Amino acid sequence: MTDTTTIAPSKALLLMEGRAIPELFGFVAALPTLTALAPRGDGQPVLVLPGLTTSDRSTTSLRSFLKTKGYPAYGWKLGMNFGPRPGVEQGLIDLVHKLSDKHGRTVSIVGWSLGGIYARQLGKMMPDSIRQVISLGSPFGGHPRATNAWRVYEIASGQSAHDTDSHMGGAISAPPPVPTTAIYSKTDGICAWQNCIEARSDIAENIEVKASHCGLGHHPAVVYAVADRLAQPEGAWKPFDRSGFKSVIYPAPSYPV
């Protein structure tokens, strides 16, 4: 489904990443509406993973909102995300087990960019402990250099961007065996959107938003979609419903299945 010839987003889109700041202000302004409209789920634990070279501070807005909807939302507590360095894989596995044991529930994972790749891999490695996976602008398909961050990844992680089969859990393009939602933006200035979408199936879907890559963790449309996905009853996963007011905010898919 993804195109191996896809190139990185244009310089124009990269420059537009400055939208992330007004998108944060938009989130703050939209909080009363989001709080009123976003559904409340059954309170399963939610683990939120940050993107490359960011920390739990970057996911504060999303986690804080999820807590107001009754979810015990956690950061990864592994400091800055410098890629799959030694200790990251085991640290994440241990954390999922800890949260699952603490709450006596399976864990939902939301991952932003590289964090979403970790989330998908954990879904493959520990499907019995993970309820669902939601990725935000995560480039798990296509050419590994179809991103404007691949050089940063190689410097930060000490690994080649081409080394996509040695990640924890194996090849990153393979879908997890748990319900999976990929949230993406066609105006993403960091990662080619074509590489951030799932092959749709009975347990996999894509939701398009109009946002910057750096704003995906706090954009109102993303926050609502995450809350909507988390609110589904366990074992009764259904695709995102775009009817009503949501049809104006969330475009219908316009790419081959």
Coordinates of N, CA and C in Angstrom, one line a residue:
M1 N 0.8 -1.2 0.0 CA 0.0 0.0 0.0 C 0.9 1.2 0.0
T2 N 2.0 1.2 0.7 CA 2.9 2.4 0.7 C 3.8 2.3 -0.5
D3 N 4.3 3.4 -0.9 CA 5.1 3.5 -2.1 C 6.6 3.7 -1.7
T4 N 7.4 2.7 -2.2 CA 8.8 2.7 -1.8 C 9.5 3.8 -2.5
T5 N 8.9 4.5 -3.5 CA 9.6 5.6 -4.1 C 9.2 6.9 -3.5
T6 N 8.4 6.9 -2.5 CA 8.0 8.2 -1.9 C 9.2 9.0 -1.4
I7 N 9.1 10.3 -1.6 CA 10.2 11.1 -1.1 C 9.8 11.9 0.2
A8 N 10.7 12.5 0.8 CA 10.4 13.3 2.0 C 9.6 14.5 1.7
P9 N 8.8 15.0 2.6 CA 8.0 16.2 2.4 C 8.8 17.3 1.9
S10 N 8.2 18.2 1.2 CA 8.9 19.4 0.6 C 9.4 20.4 1.6
K11 N 10.3 21.2 1.2 CA 10.8 22.3 2.1 C 9.7 23.2 2.5
A12 N 8.7 23.4 1.6 CA 7.6 24.3 2.0 C 6.8 23.7 3.1
L13 N 6.5 22.4 3.1 CA 5.8 21.7 4.2 C 6.7 21.7 5.5
L14 N 8.0 21.6 5.3 CA 8.8 21.6 6.5 C 8.8 22.9 7.2
L15 N 8.8 24.0 6.4 CA 8.7 25.3 6.9 C 7.3 25.6 7.6
M16 N 6.3 24.9 7.2 CA 5.0 25.0 7.8 C 4.9 24.3 9.1
E17 N 5.9 23.6 9.6 CA 5.9 23.0 10.9 C 5.7 24.0 12.0
G18 N 6.0 25.3 11.7 CA 5.8 26.3 12.7 C 4.3 26.4 13.2
R19 N 3.4 25.8 12.4 CA 2.0 25.7 12.8 C 1.8 25.1 14.2
A20 N 2.8 24.3 14.6 CA 2.6 23.5 15.8 C 2.3 24.4 17.0
I21 N 2.9 25.6 17.0 CA 2.7 26.6 18.1 C 1.2 27.1 18.1
P22 N 0.7 27.6 17.0 CA -0.7 28.0 17.1 C -1.7 26.8 17.3
E23 N -1.2 25.7 16.8 CA -2.1 24.5 17.1 C -2.2 24.2 18.6
L24 N -1.1 24.5 19.3 CA -1.2 24.3 20.8 C -2.1 25.3 21.4
F25 N -2.1 26.6 20.9 CA -3.0 27.6 21.4 C -4.5 27.2 21.0
G26 N -4.6 26.5 19.8 CA -5.9 26.1 19.4 C -6.5 25.0 20.3
F27 N -5.5 24.1 20.8 CA -5.9 23.1 21.7 C -6.4 23.7 23.0
V28 N -5.7 24.6 23.6 CA -6.1 25.3 24.8 C -7.5 25.9 24.6
A29 N -7.7 26.6 23.5 CA -9.0 27.3 23.3 C -10.1 26.3 23.1
A30 N -9.8 25.1 22.5 CA -10.8 24.1 22.2 C -11.1 23.2 23.4
L31 N -10.4 23.4 24.5 CA -10.5 22.4 25.6 C -12.0 22.3 26.1
P32 N -12.7 23.4 26.3 CA -14.1 23.2 26.8 C -15.0 22.4 25.8
T33 N -14.8 22.7 24.5 CA -15.5 21.9 23.5 C -15.1 20.5 23.5
L34 N -13.8 20.2 23.5 CA -13.3 18.9 23.5 C -13.8 18.1 24.7
T35 N -13.8 18.7 25.9 CA -14.2 18.1 27.1 C -15.7 17.7 27.0
A36 N -16.5 18.5 26.4 CA -17.9 18.3 26.2 C -18.2 17.2 25.2
L37 N -17.5 17.2 24.1 CA -17.8 16.3 22.9 C -17.1 15.0 23.0
A38 N -15.9 14.9 23.5 CA -15.1 13.7 23.5 C -15.7 12.6 24.4
P39 N -15.9 11.4 23.9 CA -16.5 10.4 24.7 C -15.6 9.9 25.8
R40 N -16.2 9.4 26.9 CA -15.5 8.8 28.0 C -15.5 7.3 27.9
G41 N -14.4 6.7 28.0 CA -14.3 5.2 28.0 C -14.4 4.6 29.3
D42 N -13.8 3.4 29.4 CA -13.9 2.6 30.6 C -12.7 2.7 31.5
G43 N -11.8 3.7 31.2 CA -10.7 4.0 32.1 C -9.5 3.0 32.1
Q44 N -9.3 2.4 30.9 CA -8.1 1.5 30.8 C -6.8 2.3 30.9
P45 N -5.7 1.7 31.4 CA -4.5 2.5 31.4 C -4.0 2.8 30.0
V46 N -3.4 4.0 29.8 CA -2.9 4.4 28.5 C -1.5 4.9 28.6
L47 N -0.7 4.3 27.8 CA 0.8 4.7 27.8 C 1.0 5.5 26.6
V48 N 1.6 6.7 26.7 CA 1.8 7.7 25.7 C 3.3 7.8 25.4
L49 N 3.8 7.5 24.2 CA 5.2 7.5 23.9 C 5.6 8.7 23.0
P50 N 6.7 9.4 23.4 CA 7.1 10.6 22.6 C 7.8 10.3 21.4
G51 N 8.0 11.3 20.5 CA 8.7 11.2 19.3 C 10.2 11.3 19.4
L52 N 10.9 11.2 18.3 CA 12.4 11.3 18.3 C 12.9 12.6 18.9
T53 N 13.9 12.5 19.8 CA 14.6 13.6 20.5 C 13.6 14.4 21.4
T54 N 12.5 13.9 21.7 CA 11.6 14.5 22.7 C 11.4 13.6 23.9
S55 N 10.8 14.2 24.9 CA 10.6 13.5 26.2 C 9.1 13.5 26.5
D56 N 8.8 13.0 27.7 CA 7.4 13.0 28.2 C 6.8 14.4 28.3
R57 N 7.6 15.5 28.3 CA 7.1 16.8 28.4 C 6.3 17.1 27.1
S58 N 6.7 16.5 26.0 CA 6.0 16.8 24.7 C 4.6 16.2 24.7
T59 N 4.3 15.2 25.5 CA 3.0 14.6 25.5 C 2.1 15.0 26.7
T60 N 2.6 16.0 27.4 CA 1.9 16.5 28.6 C 0.4 16.9 28.3
S61 N 0.2 17.6 27.2 CA -1.1 18.1 26.9 C -2.1 16.9 26.7
L62 N -1.6 16.0 25.9 CA -2.5 14.8 25.6 C -2.8 14.0 26.8
R63 N -1.7 13.7 27.6 CA -2.0 12.9 28.8 C -2.9 13.6 29.8
S64 N -2.7 14.9 29.9 CA -3.5 15.7 30.9 C -5.0 15.6 30.4
F65 N -5.2 15.8 29.1 CA -6.6 15.7 28.7 C -7.2 14.3 28.9
L66 N -6.4 13.3 28.6 CA -6.9 11.9 28.8 C -7.3 11.6 30.3
K67 N -6.5 12.2 31.2 CA -6.8 12.0 32.6 C -8.1 12.7 33.0
T68 N -8.5 13.8 32.3 CA -9.8 14.4 32.6 C -10.9 13.5 32.1
K69 N -10.7 12.6 31.2 CA -11.7 11.7 30.7 C -11.7 10.4 31.4
G70 N -10.9 10.3 32.5 CA -10.9 9.1 33.3 C -9.9 8.1 33.1
Y71 N -8.9 8.4 32.2 CA -7.9 7.4 31.9 C -6.6 7.6 32.8
P72 N -6.1 6.6 33.4 CA -4.8 6.8 34.0 C -3.7 6.8 32.8
A73 N -3.3 7.9 32.5 CA -2.4 8.1 31.4 C -0.9 8.3 31.8
Y74 N 0.0 7.6 31.2 CA 1.4 7.5 31.7 C 2.3 7.9 30.6
G75 N 3.4 8.6 30.9 CA 4.5 8.8 30.0 C 5.5 7.6 30.1
W76 N 6.5 7.6 29.2 CA 7.3 6.4 29.2 C 8.4 6.4 30.2
K77 N 8.7 7.6 30.8 CA 9.7 7.7 31.9 C 11.1 7.1 31.5
L78 N 11.5 7.3 30.2 CA 12.8 6.8 29.8 C 13.6 8.0 29.3
G79 N 13.3 9.2 29.7 CA 14.0 10.4 29.3 C 13.8 10.8 27.8
M80 N 14.8 11.3 27.2 CA 14.7 11.7 25.8 C 14.7 10.5 24.9
N81 N 13.9 10.6 23.8 CA 13.8 9.4 22.9 C 14.9 9.6 21.8
F82 N 16.0 8.9 22.1 CA 17.1 8.9 21.1 C 17.1 7.7 20.3
G83 N 16.0 7.0 20.1 CA 16.0 5.8 19.2 C 16.1 4.6 20.1
P84 N 16.1 3.4 19.4 CA 16.1 2.1 20.1 C 17.5 1.8 20.6
R85 N 18.0 2.6 21.5 CA 19.2 2.3 22.2 C 19.1 1.2 23.2
P86 N 20.3 0.7 23.7 CA 20.2 -0.4 24.7 C 19.4 0.0 25.9
G87 N 18.5 -0.8 26.3 CA 17.7 -0.6 27.5 C 16.3 -0.1 27.2
V88 N 16.1 0.4 26.0 CA 14.7 1.0 25.6 C 13.7 -0.2 25.4
E89 N 14.1 -1.2 24.7 CA 13.2 -2.3 24.5 C 12.7 -2.9 25.8
Q90 N 13.7 -3.3 26.6 CA 13.3 -4.0 27.9 C 12.6 -3.0 28.8
G91 N 13.0 -1.8 28.8 CA 12.3 -0.8 29.6 C 10.8 -0.6 29.2
L92 N 10.5 -0.7 27.9 CA 9.1 -0.6 27.5 C 8.3 -1.8 27.8
I93 N 9.0 -3.0 27.6 CA 8.3 -4.2 28.0 C 8.0 -4.3 29.4
D94 N 8.9 -3.9 30.3 CA 8.7 -3.9 31.7 C 7.6 -2.9 32.1
L95 N 7.6 -1.8 31.4 CA 6.6 -0.8 31.8 C 5.2 -1.3 31.4
V96 N 5.0 -1.9 30.3 CA 3.7 -2.4 29.9 C 3.2 -3.5 30.9
H97 N 4.1 -4.4 31.3 CA 3.8 -5.4 32.3 C 3.4 -4.7 33.6
K98 N 4.1 -3.7 34.0 CA 3.9 -3.0 35.3 C 2.5 -2.4 35.3
L99 N 2.2 -1.7 34.2 CA 0.9 -1.0 34.1 C -0.3 -2.0 34.0
S100 N -0.1 -3.1 33.3 CA -1.1 -4.1 33.1 C -1.4 -4.8 34.5
D101 N -0.3 -5.1 35.2 CA -0.4 -5.7 36.5 C -1.1 -4.7 37.5
K102 N -0.7 -3.5 37.5 CA -1.2 -2.5 38.4 C -2.7 -2.3 38.3
H103 N -3.2 -2.3 37.1 CA -4.6 -2.0 36.8 C -5.4 -3.2 36.6
G104 N -4.7 -4.4 36.4 CA -5.4 -5.6 36.1 C -6.2 -5.5 34.7
R105 N -5.6 -4.8 33.8 CA -6.2 -4.5 32.5 C -5.2 -4.6 31.4
T106 N -5.6 -4.8 30.2 CA -4.7 -4.6 29.1 C -4.5 -3.1 28.9
V107 N -3.4 -2.7 28.2 CA -2.9 -1.3 28.1 C -3.1 -0.9 26.7
S108 N -3.6 0.3 26.5 CA -3.7 1.0 25.2 C -2.4 1.9 25.1
I109 N -1.8 1.9 23.9 CA -0.6 2.7 23.7 C -0.8 3.7 22.5
V110 N -0.5 4.9 22.8 CA -0.5 6.0 21.8 C 0.9 6.4 21.6
G111 N 1.4 6.4 20.4 CA 2.8 6.8 20.1 C 2.9 7.8 19.0
W112 N 3.7 8.8 19.3 CA 3.8 10.0 18.4 C 5.1 9.7 17.6
S113 N 5.0 9.7 16.2 CA 6.2 9.6 15.4 C 7.0 8.3 15.7
L114 N 8.2 8.4 16.1 CA 9.0 7.2 16.4 C 8.3 6.4 17.6
G115 N 7.7 7.2 18.5 CA 6.9 6.5 19.6 C 5.8 5.6 19.0
G116 N 5.2 6.0 17.9 CA 4.2 5.1 17.3 C 4.8 3.8 16.7
I117 N 6.0 3.9 16.3 CA 6.7 2.7 15.8 C 6.9 1.8 17.0
Y118 N 7.4 2.3 18.1 CA 7.6 1.5 19.3 C 6.2 0.8 19.7
A119 N 5.2 1.6 19.6 CA 3.8 1.1 20.0 C 3.4 0.0 19.1
R120 N 3.6 0.1 17.8 CA 3.2 -1.0 16.9 C 4.1 -2.3 17.2
Q121 N 5.4 -2.1 17.5 CA 6.2 -3.2 17.7 C 5.8 -3.9 19.0
L122 N 5.5 -3.1 20.0 CA 5.1 -3.7 21.3 C 3.8 -4.5 21.1
G123 N 2.9 -4.0 20.2 CA 1.7 -4.7 19.9 C 1.9 -6.1 19.3
K124 N 3.0 -6.2 18.6 CA 3.4 -7.5 18.0 C 4.0 -8.4 19.0
M125 N 4.8 -7.8 19.9 CA 5.5 -8.6 20.9 C 4.7 -9.1 22.0
M126 N 3.7 -8.2 22.4 CA 2.9 -8.5 23.6 C 1.4 -8.3 23.4
P127 N 0.9 -9.0 22.4 CA -0.6 -8.8 22.1 C -1.5 -9.1 23.2
D128 N -1.1 -10.0 24.1 CA -2.0 -10.3 25.2 C -2.1 -9.2 26.3
S129 N -1.1 -8.3 26.3 CA -1.1 -7.2 27.3 C -1.5 -5.9 26.7
I130 N -1.8 -5.8 25.4 CA -2.1 -4.5 24.7 C -3.4 -4.6 24.1
R131 N -4.2 -3.6 24.5 CA -5.6 -3.5 24.0 C -5.7 -2.9 22.6
Q132 N -5.0 -1.8 22.3 CA -5.0 -1.2 21.0 C -3.8 -0.3 20.9
V133 N -3.5 0.0 19.6 CA -2.3 0.9 19.3 C -2.8 2.0 18.5
I134 N -2.4 3.2 18.8 CA -2.7 4.4 18.0 C -1.4 5.1 17.7
S135 N -1.1 5.3 16.4 CA 0.1 6.0 16.0 C -0.2 7.4 15.5
L136 N 0.7 8.3 15.7 CA 0.5 9.7 15.3 C 1.6 10.1 14.4
G137 N 1.4 10.1 13.1 CA 2.5 10.5 12.1 C 3.7 9.6 12.2
S138 N 3.5 8.3 12.3 CA 4.6 7.3 12.5 C 5.0 6.7 11.1
P139 N 6.2 6.9 10.7 CA 6.6 6.4 9.3 C 7.1 4.9 9.4
F140 N 6.1 4.0 9.4 CA 6.5 2.6 9.5 C 6.5 1.9 8.2
G141 N 6.1 2.6 7.1 CA 6.1 1.9 5.8 C 7.0 2.7 4.8
G142 N 7.1 2.2 3.6 CA 7.8 2.9 2.6 C 9.3 3.0 2.8
H143 N 9.9 4.0 2.1 CA 11.4 4.1 2.1 C 11.8 4.8 3.4
P144 N 12.8 4.2 4.1 CA 13.2 4.7 5.4 C 13.7 6.2 5.4
R145 N 14.1 6.7 4.2 CA 14.6 8.1 4.2 C 13.5 9.0 3.6
A146 N 12.3 8.6 3.6 CA 11.2 9.5 3.1 C 10.7 10.3 4.3
T147 N 11.7 10.9 5.0 CA 11.4 11.8 6.1 C 12.5 12.8 6.2
N148 N 12.1 14.0 6.8 CA 13.1 15.0 6.9 C 13.9 14.9 8.3
A149 N 13.7 13.7 8.9 CA 14.4 13.5 10.2 C 15.3 12.3 10.2
W150 N 15.6 11.7 9.1 CA 16.4 10.5 9.1 C 17.8 10.8 9.5
R151 N 18.4 11.9 9.2 CA 19.7 12.2 9.6 C 19.8 12.4 11.1
V152 N 18.8 13.1 11.7 CA 18.7 13.2 13.1 C 18.6 11.9 13.8
Y153 N 17.8 11.0 13.2 CA 17.6 9.6 13.8 C 18.9 8.9 13.8
E154 N 19.7 9.0 12.7 CA 20.9 8.2 12.7 C 21.9 8.8 13.7
I155 N 22.0 10.1 13.8 CA 22.9 10.7 14.8 C 22.5 10.4 16.2
A156 N 21.2 10.5 16.5 CA 20.7 10.3 17.8 C 20.8 8.8 18.3
S157 N 20.5 7.9 17.4 CA 20.4 6.5 17.7 C 21.7 5.7 17.5
G158 N 22.5 6.3 16.6 CA 23.7 5.5 16.2 C 23.5 4.4 15.3
Q159 N 22.2 4.3 14.7 CA 21.9 3.3 13.8 C 21.5 3.8 12.4
S160 N 21.5 3.0 11.4 CA 21.2 3.4 10.1 C 19.6 3.4 9.9
A161 N 19.1 4.4 9.2 CA 17.7 4.5 9.0 C 17.2 3.3 8.1
H162 N 18.1 2.7 7.4 CA 17.8 1.6 6.5 C 17.6 0.3 7.3
D163 N 18.1 0.3 8.5 CA 18.0 -1.0 9.3 C 16.7 -1.2 9.9
T164 N 15.6 -1.4 9.0 CA 14.3 -1.4 9.5 C 13.8 -2.8 10.0
D165 N 14.6 -3.8 9.8 CA 14.2 -5.2 10.2 C 14.8 -5.6 11.5
S166 N 15.7 -4.8 12.1 CA 16.3 -5.2 13.3 C 15.7 -4.6 14.6
H167 N 14.6 -3.8 14.3 CA 13.9 -3.2 15.5 C 13.3 -4.3 16.3
M168 N 13.0 -3.9 17.6 CA 12.3 -4.8 18.5 C 11.0 -5.2 17.8
G169 N 10.8 -6.5 17.8 CA 9.5 -7.0 17.2 C 9.6 -7.3 15.7
G170 N 10.8 -7.1 15.1 CA 11.0 -7.4 13.7 C 10.7 -6.3 12.8
A171 N 10.4 -6.6 11.5 CA 10.2 -5.6 10.5 C 9.0 -4.7 10.9
I172 N 9.3 -3.4 10.8 CA 8.3 -2.4 11.3 C 7.1 -2.2 10.4
S173 N 7.2 -2.7 9.1 CA 6.0 -2.5 8.2 C 4.9 -3.5 8.5
A174 N 5.2 -4.6 9.1 CA 4.2 -5.6 9.4 C 3.2 -5.1 10.4
P175 N 1.9 -5.3 10.2 CA 0.9 -4.8 11.1 C 0.8 -5.6 12.4
P176 N 0.4 -4.9 13.5 CA 0.3 -5.6 14.8 C -1.0 -6.5 14.7
P177 N -1.1 -7.5 15.6 CA -2.3 -8.3 15.6 C -3.4 -7.8 16.6
V178 N -3.3 -6.5 16.9 CA -4.3 -5.9 17.8 C -4.9 -4.7 17.1
P179 N -6.1 -4.2 17.5 CA -6.7 -3.1 16.8 C -5.7 -1.9 16.7
T180 N -5.6 -1.3 15.5 CA -4.6 -0.3 15.3 C -5.2 0.8 14.5
T181 N -4.9 2.0 14.9 CA -5.3 3.3 14.3 C -4.1 4.1 13.9
A182 N -4.0 4.5 12.7 CA -2.9 5.4 12.3 C -3.5 6.7 11.9
I183 N -3.1 7.7 12.7 CA -3.5 9.1 12.5 C -2.4 9.8 11.7
Y184 N -2.7 10.5 10.6 CA -1.7 11.1 9.8 C -2.2 12.4 9.2
S185 N -1.3 13.1 8.6 CA -1.6 14.4 8.0 C -0.9 14.5 6.6
K186 N -1.7 14.9 5.6 CA -1.1 15.0 4.3 C -0.2 16.3 4.2
T187 N -0.3 17.1 5.2 CA 0.6 18.3 5.2 C 1.7 18.2 6.3
D188 N 2.0 16.9 6.6 CA 3.1 16.6 7.6 C 4.4 17.1 6.9
G189 N 5.1 17.9 7.6 CA 6.4 18.4 7.0 C 7.6 17.6 7.4
I190 N 7.4 16.6 8.2 CA 8.6 15.7 8.7 C 8.6 14.4 8.0
C191 N 7.4 13.7 8.0 CA 7.3 12.3 7.5 C 6.3 12.3 6.3
A192 N 6.7 11.6 5.2 CA 5.8 11.4 4.1 C 4.6 10.7 4.6
W193 N 3.4 11.3 4.4 CA 2.2 10.7 4.9 C 1.9 9.3 4.4
Q194 N 2.3 9.0 3.1 CA 2.1 7.7 2.5 C 2.7 6.6 3.3
N195 N 3.7 6.9 4.1 CA 4.4 5.9 4.9 C 3.9 5.8 6.3
C196 N 2.8 6.6 6.6 CA 2.3 6.6 8.0 C 0.9 6.0 8.0
I197 N 0.5 5.3 7.0 CA -0.9 4.7 6.9 C -0.8 3.2 6.9
E198 N -1.8 2.6 7.6 CA -2.0 1.2 7.7 C -2.7 0.6 6.5
A199 N -2.4 -0.7 6.2 CA -3.2 -1.5 5.2 C -4.5 -1.8 6.0
R200 N -5.6 -1.2 5.5 CA -6.9 -1.3 6.2 C -7.3 -2.8 6.3
S201 N -7.9 -3.2 7.5 CA -8.4 -4.5 7.7 C -9.5 -4.4 8.7
D202 N -9.9 -5.6 9.2 CA -11.0 -5.6 10.2 C -10.6 -5.0 11.5
I203 N -9.2 -4.9 11.7 CA -8.7 -4.3 13.0 C -7.7 -3.2 12.7
A204 N -7.7 -2.6 11.6 CA -6.8 -1.5 11.3 C -7.4 -0.4 10.4
E205 N -7.1 0.8 10.7 CA -7.7 1.9 10.1 C -6.8 3.1 10.0
N206 N -7.2 4.1 9.2 CA -6.4 5.4 9.1 C -7.4 6.5 9.3
I207 N -6.9 7.6 10.0 CA -7.7 8.8 10.2 C -6.8 10.0 9.8
E208 N -7.3 10.7 8.8 CA -6.5 11.9 8.3 C -7.0 13.1 9.1
V209 N -6.0 13.9 9.5 CA -6.2 15.2 10.1 C -5.4 16.3 9.3
K210 N -5.8 17.5 9.5 CA -5.1 18.6 8.8 C -4.2 19.3 9.9
A211 N -3.0 18.8 10.0 CA -2.1 19.3 11.1 C -0.7 19.2 10.7
S212 N 0.2 19.8 11.5 CA 1.6 19.7 11.3 C 2.1 18.4 12.0
H213 N 3.2 17.9 11.7 CA 3.8 16.7 12.4 C 4.1 17.1 13.9
C214 N 4.7 18.2 14.1 CA 5.0 18.6 15.4 C 3.9 19.0 16.3
G215 N 2.7 19.1 15.7 CA 1.5 19.5 16.5 C 0.5 18.3 16.7
L216 N 0.9 17.1 16.2 CA 0.0 16.0 16.3 C -0.4 15.6 17.7
G217 N 0.5 15.9 18.6 CA 0.3 15.5 20.0 C -0.7 16.4 20.7
H218 N -1.0 17.5 20.2 CA -2.0 18.4 20.8 C -3.0 19.0 19.9
H219 N -3.0 18.7 18.7 CA -4.0 19.3 17.7 C -5.4 18.8 18.2
P220 N -6.4 19.7 18.3 CA -7.7 19.3 18.7 C -8.3 18.1 18.0
A221 N -8.2 18.1 16.7 CA -8.8 17.0 15.9 C -8.1 15.6 16.3
V222 N -6.8 15.7 16.5 CA -6.1 14.5 16.9 C -6.5 14.0 18.3
V223 N -6.6 15.0 19.2 CA -7.0 14.7 20.6 C -8.4 14.0 20.7
Y224 N -9.3 14.6 19.9 CA -10.7 14.0 19.9 C -10.6 12.6 19.3
A225 N -9.9 12.4 18.2 CA -9.9 11.1 17.6 C -9.3 10.1 18.5
V226 N -8.2 10.4 19.3 CA -7.6 9.5 20.2 C -8.6 9.2 21.3
A227 N -9.3 10.2 21.8 CA -10.3 9.9 22.9 C -11.4 9.0 22.3
D228 N -11.9 9.2 21.1 CA -12.9 8.4 20.5 C -12.5 7.0 20.4
R229 N -11.2 6.7 19.9 CA -10.7 5.4 19.8 C -10.6 4.7 21.1
L230 N -10.1 5.4 22.1 CA -9.9 4.8 23.4 C -11.3 4.4 24.1
A231 N -12.3 5.1 23.7 CA -13.6 4.9 24.3 C -14.4 3.7 23.9
Q232 N -13.8 3.0 22.9 CA -14.5 1.8 22.4 C -14.5 0.7 23.4
P233 N -15.6 -0.1 23.5 CA -15.6 -1.2 24.5 C -14.5 -2.2 24.1
E234 N -13.9 -2.8 25.1 CA -12.9 -3.8 24.8 C -13.5 -5.0 24.1
G235 N -12.8 -5.5 23.1 CA -13.3 -6.6 22.3 C -14.4 -6.3 21.3
A236 N -14.7 -5.0 21.2 CA -15.8 -4.6 20.2 C -15.3 -3.4 19.4
W237 N -14.1 -3.5 18.9 CA -13.5 -2.5 18.1 C -14.2 -2.3 16.8
K238 N -14.5 -1.0 16.4 CA -15.1 -0.7 15.2 C -14.4 0.5 14.6
P239 N -14.4 0.7 13.2 CA -13.7 1.8 12.6 C -14.3 3.1 13.0
F240 N -13.5 4.2 12.9 CA -13.9 5.5 13.3 C -15.1 6.0 12.5
D241 N -16.1 6.5 13.1 CA -17.3 7.0 12.4 C -17.1 8.5 12.1
R242 N -17.1 8.8 10.8 CA -16.9 10.1 10.3 C -18.2 10.9 10.0
S243 N -19.3 10.4 10.4 CA -20.6 11.0 10.1 C -20.8 12.3 11.0
G244 N -21.8 13.0 10.6 CA -22.2 14.2 11.3 C -21.1 15.3 11.2
F245 N -20.9 16.0 12.3 CA -19.9 17.1 12.3 C -18.5 16.6 12.0
K246 N -18.2 15.4 12.3 CA -16.9 14.8 12.0 C -16.5 14.8 10.5
S247 N -17.5 14.7 9.7 CA -17.3 14.6 8.2 C -16.6 15.9 7.7
V248 N -16.8 17.0 8.4 CA -16.2 18.3 8.1 C -14.7 18.3 8.5
I249 N -14.4 17.7 9.6 CA -13.1 17.8 10.2 C -12.2 16.7 9.7
Y250 N -12.7 15.5 9.5 CA -11.9 14.3 9.1 C -12.2 13.9 7.7
P251 N -11.3 14.1 6.7 CA -11.6 13.8 5.3 C -11.7 12.3 5.2
A252 N -12.5 11.9 4.2 CA -12.6 10.5 3.8 C -11.3 10.0 3.2
P253 N -10.9 8.8 3.3 CA -9.7 8.3 2.7 C -9.7 8.5 1.2
S254 N -8.6 8.9 0.6 CA -8.5 9.2 -0.8 C -7.3 8.5 -1.4
Y255 N -7.0 7.4 -0.9 CA -5.8 6.6 -1.4 C -6.3 5.2 -1.7
P256 N -5.5 4.4 -2.5 CA -5.9 3.0 -2.8 C -5.9 2.2 -1.5
V257 N -6.8 1.2 -1.4 CA -6.8 0.3 -0.3 C -5.8 -0.8 -0.5

